[in-house]
């Protein structure tokens, strides 16, 4: 699972203004610095891409990953190439979906695929899905969210709002497939990604605050049921 955001955040300010109509009223205070941020009315458009559209926009998607991964040019190239290789594997999975967020430019994306309990479709997740989720998988109601790429404001501002872009993307993925829950794997040492996901409503499958790191290489996080 990858959650990318540049190191340096940006801030978009909203200035409120009171205009009296029939009679004067109390002036509303300007929003504080903590209250300022992206408005749900000016949020990005979210839509899915077909496999052909994904192929046509691979370079753009790779650039988005590189821009949000941080580090220098060498790190960008390494991360970009690894992301595109993983995407090439995932896009072949049955039920794969990739959503993009855009204004006049591409601003974010999220992608994943449904898990089913019939052999090769478990590829990559064998041995990591706990028993509590096996029934959902067998009923085809479990979805892997394998990547969320968003700007820094989404990770740092209004994480608990329904119109937060990451929340919109992950909710849309689950709704499009009619599943009960999402699941993702996070490297056991990747605290940054785990904390970003938890701020968007994910929880550890073995409890909200595990007492010790997992024994295996991954932590399992779930969203929904």
PDB file of C-alpha atoms in Angstrom, residues 27-223:
ATOM      1  CA  UNK A  27     -20.263  39.711  11.875  1.00  0.00           C
ATOM      2  CA  UNK A  28     -18.940  36.206  11.508  1.00  0.00           C
ATOM      3  CA  UNK A  29     -15.274  35.906  12.480  1.00  0.00           C
ATOM      4  CA  UNK A  30     -12.758  35.091   9.806  1.00  0.00           C
ATOM      5  CA  UNK A  31     -11.710  31.425   9.877  1.00  0.00           C
ATOM      6  CA  UNK A  32      -8.688  30.619  11.935  1.00  0.00           C
ATOM      7  CA  UNK A  33      -5.620  29.043  10.387  1.00  0.00           C
ATOM      8  CA  UNK A  34      -6.771  25.614  11.598  1.00  0.00           C
ATOM      9  CA  UNK A  35     -10.161  26.079   9.881  1.00  0.00           C
ATOM     10  CA  UNK A  36      -8.842  27.084   6.491  1.00  0.00           C
ATOM     11  CA  UNK A  37      -8.480  24.558   3.719  1.00  0.00           C
ATOM     12  CA  UNK A  38     -10.080  22.970   0.695  1.00  0.00           C
ATOM     13  CA  UNK A  39     -13.830  23.354   0.306  1.00  0.00           C
ATOM     14  CA  UNK A  40     -16.050  20.421  -0.634  1.00  0.00           C
ATOM     15  CA  UNK A  41     -17.632  22.688  -3.247  1.00  0.00           C
ATOM     16  CA  UNK A  42     -14.319  23.118  -5.046  1.00  0.00           C
ATOM     17  CA  UNK A  43     -13.183  19.513  -4.752  1.00  0.00           C
ATOM     18  CA  UNK A  44     -11.723  17.493  -7.547  1.00  0.00           C
ATOM     19  CA  UNK A  45     -13.833  15.481  -9.955  1.00  0.00           C
ATOM     20  CA  UNK A  46     -13.463  11.747  -9.298  1.00  0.00           C
ATOM     21  CA  UNK A  47     -13.964   9.217 -12.102  1.00  0.00           C
ATOM     22  CA  UNK A  48     -12.742   5.750 -13.126  1.00  0.00           C
ATOM     23  CA  UNK A  49     -10.446   5.013 -16.054  1.00  0.00           C
ATOM     24  CA  UNK A  50     -10.866   2.085 -18.407  1.00  0.00           C
ATOM     25  CA  UNK A  51      -7.886  -0.195 -18.996  1.00  0.00           C
ATOM     26  CA  UNK A  52      -7.242   1.504 -22.330  1.00  0.00           C
ATOM     27  CA  UNK A  53      -7.343   4.927 -20.675  1.00  0.00           C
ATOM     28  CA  UNK A  54      -4.911   3.712 -18.018  1.00  0.00           C
ATOM     29  CA  UNK A  55      -2.522   2.605 -20.752  1.00  0.00           C
ATOM     30  CA  UNK A  56      -2.870   5.972 -22.472  1.00  0.00           C
ATOM     31  CA  UNK A  57      -2.126   7.850 -19.229  1.00  0.00           C
ATOM     32  CA  UNK A  58       0.628   5.674 -17.772  1.00  0.00           C
ATOM     33  CA  UNK A  59       3.232   8.404 -18.109  1.00  0.00           C
ATOM     34  CA  UNK A  60       0.970  10.912 -16.380  1.00  0.00           C
ATOM     35  CA  UNK A  61       0.194   8.465 -13.578  1.00  0.00           C
ATOM     36  CA  UNK A  62       3.905   7.742 -13.180  1.00  0.00           C
ATOM     37  CA  UNK A  63       4.631  11.450 -12.970  1.00  0.00           C
ATOM     38  CA  UNK A  64       1.958  11.842 -10.285  1.00  0.00           C
ATOM     39  CA  UNK A  65       3.569   9.077  -8.247  1.00  0.00           C
ATOM     40  CA  UNK A  66       7.027  10.612  -8.623  1.00  0.00           C
ATOM     41  CA  UNK A  67       5.805  14.082  -7.671  1.00  0.00           C
ATOM     42  CA  UNK A  68       4.143  12.819  -4.504  1.00  0.00           C
ATOM     43  CA  UNK A  69       6.848  10.403  -3.376  1.00  0.00           C
ATOM     44  CA  UNK A  70       9.410  13.012  -2.259  1.00  0.00           C
ATOM     45  CA  UNK A  71      13.183  12.723  -2.469  1.00  0.00           C
ATOM     46  CA  UNK A  72      15.517  13.768  -5.273  1.00  0.00           C
ATOM     47  CA  UNK A  73      15.475  12.980  -9.009  1.00  0.00           C
ATOM     48  CA  UNK A  74      17.144   9.583  -8.541  1.00  0.00           C
ATOM     49  CA  UNK A  75      14.523   8.571  -5.981  1.00  0.00           C
ATOM     50  CA  UNK A  76      11.749   9.831  -8.276  1.00  0.00           C
ATOM     51  CA  UNK A  77      12.953   7.623 -11.131  1.00  0.00           C
ATOM     52  CA  UNK A  78      13.288   4.572  -8.897  1.00  0.00           C
ATOM     53  CA  UNK A  79       9.886   5.056  -7.263  1.00  0.00           C
ATOM     54  CA  UNK A  80       8.188   5.869 -10.556  1.00  0.00           C
ATOM     55  CA  UNK A  81       9.464   2.721 -12.242  1.00  0.00           C
ATOM     56  CA  UNK A  82       8.485   0.488  -9.323  1.00  0.00           C
ATOM     57  CA  UNK A  83       5.002   2.002  -9.218  1.00  0.00           C
ATOM     58  CA  UNK A  84       4.417   1.439 -12.933  1.00  0.00           C
ATOM     59  CA  UNK A  85       5.574  -2.172 -12.671  1.00  0.00           C
ATOM     60  CA  UNK A  86       3.164  -2.845  -9.795  1.00  0.00           C
ATOM     61  CA  UNK A  87       0.358  -1.124 -11.675  1.00  0.00           C
ATOM     62  CA  UNK A  88       1.010  -3.274 -14.761  1.00  0.00           C
ATOM     63  CA  UNK A  89       0.482  -6.392 -12.606  1.00  0.00           C
ATOM     64  CA  UNK A  90      -2.579  -5.111 -10.763  1.00  0.00           C
ATOM     65  CA  UNK A  91      -4.407  -3.878 -13.864  1.00  0.00           C
ATOM     66  CA  UNK A  92      -4.652  -7.494 -15.083  1.00  0.00           C
ATOM     67  CA  UNK A  93      -6.495  -8.640 -11.971  1.00  0.00           C
ATOM     68  CA  UNK A  94     -10.245  -9.358 -12.342  1.00  0.00           C
ATOM     69  CA  UNK A  95     -12.311  -6.409 -11.173  1.00  0.00           C
ATOM     70  CA  UNK A  96      -9.368  -3.994 -11.042  1.00  0.00           C
ATOM     71  CA  UNK A  97     -10.389  -0.321 -10.833  1.00  0.00           C
ATOM     72  CA  UNK A  98      -8.387   2.898 -10.910  1.00  0.00           C
ATOM     73  CA  UNK A  99     -10.011   6.195  -9.983  1.00  0.00           C
ATOM     74  CA  UNK A 100      -8.475   9.542 -10.797  1.00  0.00           C
ATOM     75  CA  UNK A 101      -9.130  12.932  -9.225  1.00  0.00           C
ATOM     76  CA  UNK A 102      -8.716  15.956 -11.441  1.00  0.00           C
ATOM     77  CA  UNK A 103      -9.459  19.630 -11.842  1.00  0.00           C
ATOM     78  CA  UNK A 104      -7.729  20.964 -14.942  1.00  0.00           C
ATOM     79  CA  UNK A 105      -4.866  18.591 -14.100  1.00  0.00           C
ATOM     80  CA  UNK A 106      -4.485  15.182 -12.471  1.00  0.00           C
ATOM     81  CA  UNK A 107      -4.368  15.669  -8.689  1.00  0.00           C
ATOM     82  CA  UNK A 108      -4.726  12.179  -7.240  1.00  0.00           C
ATOM     83  CA  UNK A 109      -5.656   8.557  -7.810  1.00  0.00           C
ATOM     84  CA  UNK A 110      -6.587   5.371  -5.984  1.00  0.00           C
ATOM     85  CA  UNK A 111      -6.746   1.810  -7.213  1.00  0.00           C
ATOM     86  CA  UNK A 112      -7.428  -1.735  -6.129  1.00  0.00           C
ATOM     87  CA  UNK A 113      -9.197  -5.002  -6.867  1.00  0.00           C
ATOM     88  CA  UNK A 114     -11.684  -7.381  -5.250  1.00  0.00           C
ATOM     89  CA  UNK A 115     -10.429 -10.439  -3.394  1.00  0.00           C
ATOM     90  CA  UNK A 116     -12.200 -13.734  -3.922  1.00  0.00           C
ATOM     91  CA  UNK A 117     -11.536 -17.086  -2.332  1.00  0.00           C
ATOM     92  CA  UNK A 118     -10.905 -18.996  -5.539  1.00  0.00           C
ATOM     93  CA  UNK A 119      -7.228 -19.608  -6.053  1.00  0.00           C
ATOM     94  CA  UNK A 120      -5.018 -17.270  -8.073  1.00  0.00           C
ATOM     95  CA  UNK A 121      -7.058 -14.168  -7.276  1.00  0.00           C
ATOM     96  CA  UNK A 122      -5.528 -14.333  -3.799  1.00  0.00           C
ATOM     97  CA  UNK A 123      -2.096 -13.781  -5.355  1.00  0.00           C
ATOM     98  CA  UNK A 124      -0.073 -11.333  -3.295  1.00  0.00           C
ATOM     99  CA  UNK A 125      -2.298 -11.627  -0.218  1.00  0.00           C
ATOM    100  CA  UNK A 126      -1.945 -15.312   0.617  1.00  0.00           C
ATOM    101  CA  UNK A 127      -1.164 -15.770   4.292  1.00  0.00           C
ATOM    102  CA  UNK A 128      -1.906 -12.167   5.304  1.00  0.00           C
ATOM    103  CA  UNK A 129      -5.697 -12.030   5.324  1.00  0.00           C
ATOM    104  CA  UNK A 130      -6.876 -12.997   8.845  1.00  0.00           C
ATOM    105  CA  UNK A 131      -9.663 -15.437   9.467  1.00  0.00           C
ATOM    106  CA  UNK A 132     -12.089 -12.670  10.412  1.00  0.00           C
ATOM    107  CA  UNK A 133     -12.060 -11.467   6.787  1.00  0.00           C
ATOM    108  CA  UNK A 134     -12.129 -14.840   5.054  1.00  0.00           C
ATOM    109  CA  UNK A 135     -15.922 -15.019   5.041  1.00  0.00           C
ATOM    110  CA  UNK A 136     -16.168 -11.629   3.331  1.00  0.00           C
ATOM    111  CA  UNK A 137     -13.671 -12.758   0.712  1.00  0.00           C
ATOM    112  CA  UNK A 138     -15.602 -15.975   0.076  1.00  0.00           C
ATOM    113  CA  UNK A 139     -18.767 -13.902  -0.379  1.00  0.00           C
ATOM    114  CA  UNK A 140     -16.898 -11.568  -2.785  1.00  0.00           C
ATOM    115  CA  UNK A 141     -17.382  -8.612  -0.452  1.00  0.00           C
ATOM    116  CA  UNK A 142     -13.758  -7.735   0.282  1.00  0.00           C
ATOM    117  CA  UNK A 143     -11.735  -5.216  -1.746  1.00  0.00           C
ATOM    118  CA  UNK A 144      -8.004  -4.517  -1.744  1.00  0.00           C
ATOM    119  CA  UNK A 145      -7.069  -0.840  -1.847  1.00  0.00           C
ATOM    120  CA  UNK A 146      -3.538  -1.107  -3.188  1.00  0.00           C
ATOM    121  CA  UNK A 147      -2.667   2.574  -3.579  1.00  0.00           C
ATOM    122  CA  UNK A 148      -3.823   6.114  -2.778  1.00  0.00           C
ATOM    123  CA  UNK A 149      -1.920   9.094  -4.211  1.00  0.00           C
ATOM    124  CA  UNK A 150      -3.038  12.496  -2.940  1.00  0.00           C
ATOM    125  CA  UNK A 151      -1.658  16.034  -2.452  1.00  0.00           C
ATOM    126  CA  UNK A 152      -0.211  16.969   0.953  1.00  0.00           C
ATOM    127  CA  UNK A 153      -3.243  19.032   1.982  1.00  0.00           C
ATOM    128  CA  UNK A 154      -5.368  15.857   1.890  1.00  0.00           C
ATOM    129  CA  UNK A 155      -3.050  14.099   4.313  1.00  0.00           C
ATOM    130  CA  UNK A 156      -2.634  17.066   6.653  1.00  0.00           C
ATOM    131  CA  UNK A 157      -5.982  18.880   6.589  1.00  0.00           C
ATOM    132  CA  UNK A 158      -9.550  17.822   7.389  1.00  0.00           C
ATOM    133  CA  UNK A 159      -8.735  14.124   7.404  1.00  0.00           C
ATOM    134  CA  UNK A 160     -12.004  13.264   9.152  1.00  0.00           C
ATOM    135  CA  UNK A 161     -14.295  15.154   6.748  1.00  0.00           C
ATOM    136  CA  UNK A 162     -16.386  13.145   4.300  1.00  0.00           C
ATOM    137  CA  UNK A 163     -15.237  15.410   1.458  1.00  0.00           C
ATOM    138  CA  UNK A 164     -11.554  14.802   2.137  1.00  0.00           C
ATOM    139  CA  UNK A 165     -10.218  13.584  -1.215  1.00  0.00           C
ATOM    140  CA  UNK A 166      -8.660  10.379   0.142  1.00  0.00           C
ATOM    141  CA  UNK A 167     -11.928   9.491   1.866  1.00  0.00           C
ATOM    142  CA  UNK A 168     -13.873  10.197  -1.351  1.00  0.00           C
ATOM    143  CA  UNK A 169     -11.560   7.979  -3.389  1.00  0.00           C
ATOM    144  CA  UNK A 170     -11.568   5.024  -0.995  1.00  0.00           C
ATOM    145  CA  UNK A 171     -15.331   5.263  -0.422  1.00  0.00           C
ATOM    146  CA  UNK A 172     -15.974   5.317  -4.172  1.00  0.00           C
ATOM    147  CA  UNK A 173     -13.807   2.232  -4.746  1.00  0.00           C
ATOM    148  CA  UNK A 174     -15.784   0.234  -2.198  1.00  0.00           C
ATOM    149  CA  UNK A 175     -19.161   1.545  -3.376  1.00  0.00           C
ATOM    150  CA  UNK A 176     -18.466   0.782  -7.034  1.00  0.00           C
ATOM    151  CA  UNK A 177     -17.963  -2.887  -6.161  1.00  0.00           C
ATOM    152  CA  UNK A 178     -20.674  -3.210  -3.523  1.00  0.00           C
ATOM    153  CA  UNK A 179     -18.291  -4.657  -0.942  1.00  0.00           C
ATOM    154  CA  UNK A 180     -18.542  -4.606   2.832  1.00  0.00           C
ATOM    155  CA  UNK A 181     -14.919  -3.761   3.618  1.00  0.00           C
ATOM    156  CA  UNK A 182     -11.589  -2.715   2.213  1.00  0.00           C
ATOM    157  CA  UNK A 183      -8.253  -4.212   3.204  1.00  0.00           C
ATOM    158  CA  UNK A 184      -4.667  -3.164   2.624  1.00  0.00           C
ATOM    159  CA  UNK A 185      -1.176  -4.260   3.596  1.00  0.00           C
ATOM    160  CA  UNK A 186       1.371  -1.762   4.917  1.00  0.00           C
ATOM    161  CA  UNK A 187       5.046  -2.463   5.501  1.00  0.00           C
ATOM    162  CA  UNK A 188       5.537  -3.059   9.227  1.00  0.00           C
ATOM    163  CA  UNK A 189       8.046  -0.183   9.445  1.00  0.00           C
ATOM    164  CA  UNK A 190       6.028   2.318   7.359  1.00  0.00           C
ATOM    165  CA  UNK A 191       4.486   4.329  10.178  1.00  0.00           C
ATOM    166  CA  UNK A 192       3.849   7.304   7.887  1.00  0.00           C
ATOM    167  CA  UNK A 193       1.500   5.385   5.610  1.00  0.00           C
ATOM    168  CA  UNK A 194      -0.219   3.618   8.499  1.00  0.00           C
ATOM    169  CA  UNK A 195      -0.931   6.886  10.299  1.00  0.00           C
ATOM    170  CA  UNK A 196      -2.260   8.529   7.123  1.00  0.00           C
ATOM    171  CA  UNK A 197      -4.663   5.638   6.601  1.00  0.00           C
ATOM    172  CA  UNK A 198      -5.817   5.704  10.213  1.00  0.00           C
ATOM    173  CA  UNK A 199      -6.581   9.426   9.870  1.00  0.00           C
ATOM    174  CA  UNK A 200      -8.910   8.499   6.972  1.00  0.00           C
ATOM    175  CA  UNK A 201     -10.850   5.920   8.968  1.00  0.00           C
ATOM    176  CA  UNK A 202      -8.799   2.732   8.558  1.00  0.00           C
ATOM    177  CA  UNK A 203      -8.024   0.581  11.588  1.00  0.00           C
ATOM    178  CA  UNK A 204      -5.628  -2.236  12.388  1.00  0.00           C
ATOM    179  CA  UNK A 205      -7.313  -5.588  11.983  1.00  0.00           C
ATOM    180  CA  UNK A 206      -5.868  -6.770  15.302  1.00  0.00           C
ATOM    181  CA  UNK A 207      -6.965  -3.698  17.257  1.00  0.00           C
ATOM    182  CA  UNK A 208      -6.694   0.057  17.014  1.00  0.00           C
ATOM    183  CA  UNK A 209      -3.381   0.255  18.866  1.00  0.00           C
ATOM    184  CA  UNK A 210      -1.381  -2.973  18.565  1.00  0.00           C
ATOM    185  CA  UNK A 211       0.948  -3.502  21.509  1.00  0.00           C
ATOM    186  CA  UNK A 212       3.789  -4.779  19.355  1.00  0.00           C
ATOM    187  CA  UNK A 213       4.825  -4.726  15.688  1.00  0.00           C
ATOM    188  CA  UNK A 214       3.481  -7.628  13.620  1.00  0.00           C
ATOM    189  CA  UNK A 215       5.570 -10.763  13.369  1.00  0.00           C
ATOM    190  CA  UNK A 216       5.397 -10.761   9.572  1.00  0.00           C
ATOM    191  CA  UNK A 217       6.525  -8.088   7.081  1.00  0.00           C
ATOM    192  CA  UNK A 218       3.119  -6.372   6.861  1.00  0.00           C
ATOM    193  CA  UNK A 219       0.440  -4.771   8.982  1.00  0.00           C
ATOM    194  CA  UNK A 220      -3.160  -5.427   7.908  1.00  0.00           C
ATOM    195  CA  UNK A 221      -5.569  -2.481   7.968  1.00  0.00           C
ATOM    196  CA  UNK A 222      -9.294  -2.602   7.245  1.00  0.00           C
ATOM    197  CA  UNK A 223     -11.911  -0.054   6.293  1.00  0.00           C
TER     198      UNK A 223
END
